[in-house]
Amino acid sequence: MCGFIGIAGLPGNEVAAELYEGLIALQHRGQDAAGILSFDGKFHQRKQNGMVRDIFHAQDMEHLKGNLAIAHVRYPTVGGGAGEDAQPFYINFPFGVGMAHNGNLTNWVDLKSRKFPAANICLESSCDVEAILYAFAMGMQRTLKMDPLADRLRTAVESAFEHAKGAYSVVGILSDGALFAFRDPHGIKPCIVGRRVSAKGTEWAVASESVAFDVLGFERFRDLKNGEAFLVVPGQDPVFIQITQKKHTPCIFELVYFARPDSFLDGVSVYKARQRFGEAIAAQWIEAGLPTPDAVIPIPDSARDAALSAALALGVPYREGFIKNRYVGRTFIMPSQAQRKSSIRRKLNPIPIEFEGRTVLLIDDSIVRGNTSRKIIETARKAGASKVYFATTSPPLIAPCPYGIDMATKDDFVARNRSSEEVRIEIGADLLLYLDMERMIAAGRAKNPELTEFCTGCFTGQYPTPDAAEHLEALSAERAAMRV
Ligand code: AMP
């Protein structure tokens, strides 16, 4: 999972500093590396491993010239992390094009080892966007004399869709002086277009999440549709091109965990969706005849909105029982179980007075390996809770994500081949409730009737694209090899 933003500013407007602000707003989507690529007749780039604030300095903004620029934050999936895999990527021949993406190709190995060598293309990095860039370039090359630019983009994106399988949203710059974007045929990854109107004219932007627009004064124009491309030359009207379309299945885990609550994805407020998850938990809790807790306590941060609405619906107080130390890094991706477990305790510290003698309902977004919930339940008991109930705003996670959300290999999921009762015992809760799939989906799509389905592969093992299962086998072998 990664994040990107691109801006087509008015001629003469320098946009790099704005992209920096946009990246800061998207930092939650990737803390491993970041980069900005700008264009003022030629490309200028800075990218490196690290956090956005540590990579870019005032002199970089002077060097990153131009009114067209794209930027990226990277979240490594398996095997990644090297500096040369930081994005954006660009080529200058046979024409100039720069690109950044969010997502994962399921046929990258086949492209790298077979299809591209046959076309004399040698991929240098292990970053998927390089493959998309070359697939795009192969199409573009067939169009060099074609006009207008929108037709050339169409051919290039068709070529990208033909070669690159999986889930991806892409933002890019053409050296003709245009910003473009496209979203995969299933629209699994988010991609939104923004607009900023001033007395001087209209500027356009594209981003993974609308929160990047808020900080820059852009309004949400609309989400790209699945299989759709967008093109804008600064100062001109943009063009939307529907290239192909399969069933639109955006990733529901964006709403559950990944996106910021102040974003809108496919017209759905993430914050409101999480509130509805909480109401749905409360309804399910009551329908199941489970005992009313003394208080509802969220596992910060992603479960806060849901816990608040669940507490209201259950008619019990909402309490902050755990304080998160935001300077402890990501426990989730630490290599060993022992490291993951000890950092969870350092990351979440209890406020004992909220637990002493109380029956508490803890709400989290999800249970993956079960480390967090087990440790948190143990901590709540040590802090004096008389009973600890646990609920999640999603159903049991049982299958890895082939599309770039780092989760675990299939054997790591605590809910795989275990009943809900067995998971309850594993994590040490007095009661465990997983939000039903139907209720989660209904809450996710409530405000956008056009959304009929989501990608729910991590809950079902059924994925929208055909070669996802093969890809996961390869990934799991790679992880096993890394462990030895
Ligand atoms: P675990 O301890 O493995 O059960 O992880 C569950 C916790 O990790 C939950 O609190 C989630 O908020 C969080 N989580 C779930 N998926 C991810 C992910 N892909 N990356 C980072 N954290 C995650």
mmCIF file of C-alpha atoms in Angstrom, residues 27 83 89 99-100 171 178 183 191 220 237 241 251 264-265 279 286 288 319 335 341 392 435 444-445 448 474 481:
data_model
loop_
_atom_site.group_PDB
_atom_site.id
_atom_site.type_symbol
_atom_site.label_atom_id
_atom_site.label_comp_id
_atom_site.label_asym_id
_atom_site.label_seq_id
_atom_site.Cartn_x
_atom_site.Cartn_y
_atom_site.Cartn_z
ATOM 1 C CA GLN A 27 2.331 9.745 5.235
ATOM 2 C CA GLY A 83 16.327 2.914 -2.002
ATOM 3 C CA PHE A 89 10.225 6.458 -11.875
ATOM 4 C CA MET A 99 5.055 7.619 -12.999
ATOM 5 C CA ALA A 100 4.147 6.631 -9.450
ATOM 6 C CA VAL A 171 -0.329 9.039 -11.582
ATOM 7 C CA ALA A 178 0.455 16.921 -19.139
ATOM 8 C CA ARG A 183 -7.220 3.251 -12.231
ATOM 9 C CA CYS A 191 -7.767 7.387 -7.054
ATOM 10 C CA ARG A 220 -12.963 16.808 -4.469
ATOM 11 C CA ASP A 237 -9.968 21.444 -19.543
ATOM 12 C CA ILE A 241 -11.397 8.497 -20.907
ATOM 13 C CA CYS A 251 -10.762 -2.598 -1.373
ATOM 14 C CA PHE A 264 -13.563 10.226 1.138
ATOM 15 C CA LEU A 265 -13.107 7.122 -1.019
ATOM 16 C CA GLU A 279 -23.448 0.992 14.968
ATOM 17 C CA ILE A 286 -27.774 -6.647 20.958
ATOM 18 C CA ALA A 288 -26.991 -11.853 19.820
ATOM 19 C CA ARG A 319 -13.771 5.726 27.393
ATOM 20 C CA PRO A 335 10.279 -9.502 11.579
ATOM 21 C CA LYS A 341 4.715 -8.674 20.936
ATOM 22 C CA THR A 392 -13.763 -6.018 15.505
ATOM 23 C CA LEU A 435 -18.731 -7.845 12.520
ATOM 24 C CA GLY A 444 -19.323 0.499 3.695
ATOM 25 C CA ARG A 445 -21.591 1.234 0.755
ATOM 26 C CA ASN A 448 -23.023 5.297 -2.385
ATOM 27 C CA ALA A 474 5.074 -17.264 -5.003
ATOM 28 C CA ALA A 481 12.973 -18.205 2.070
#
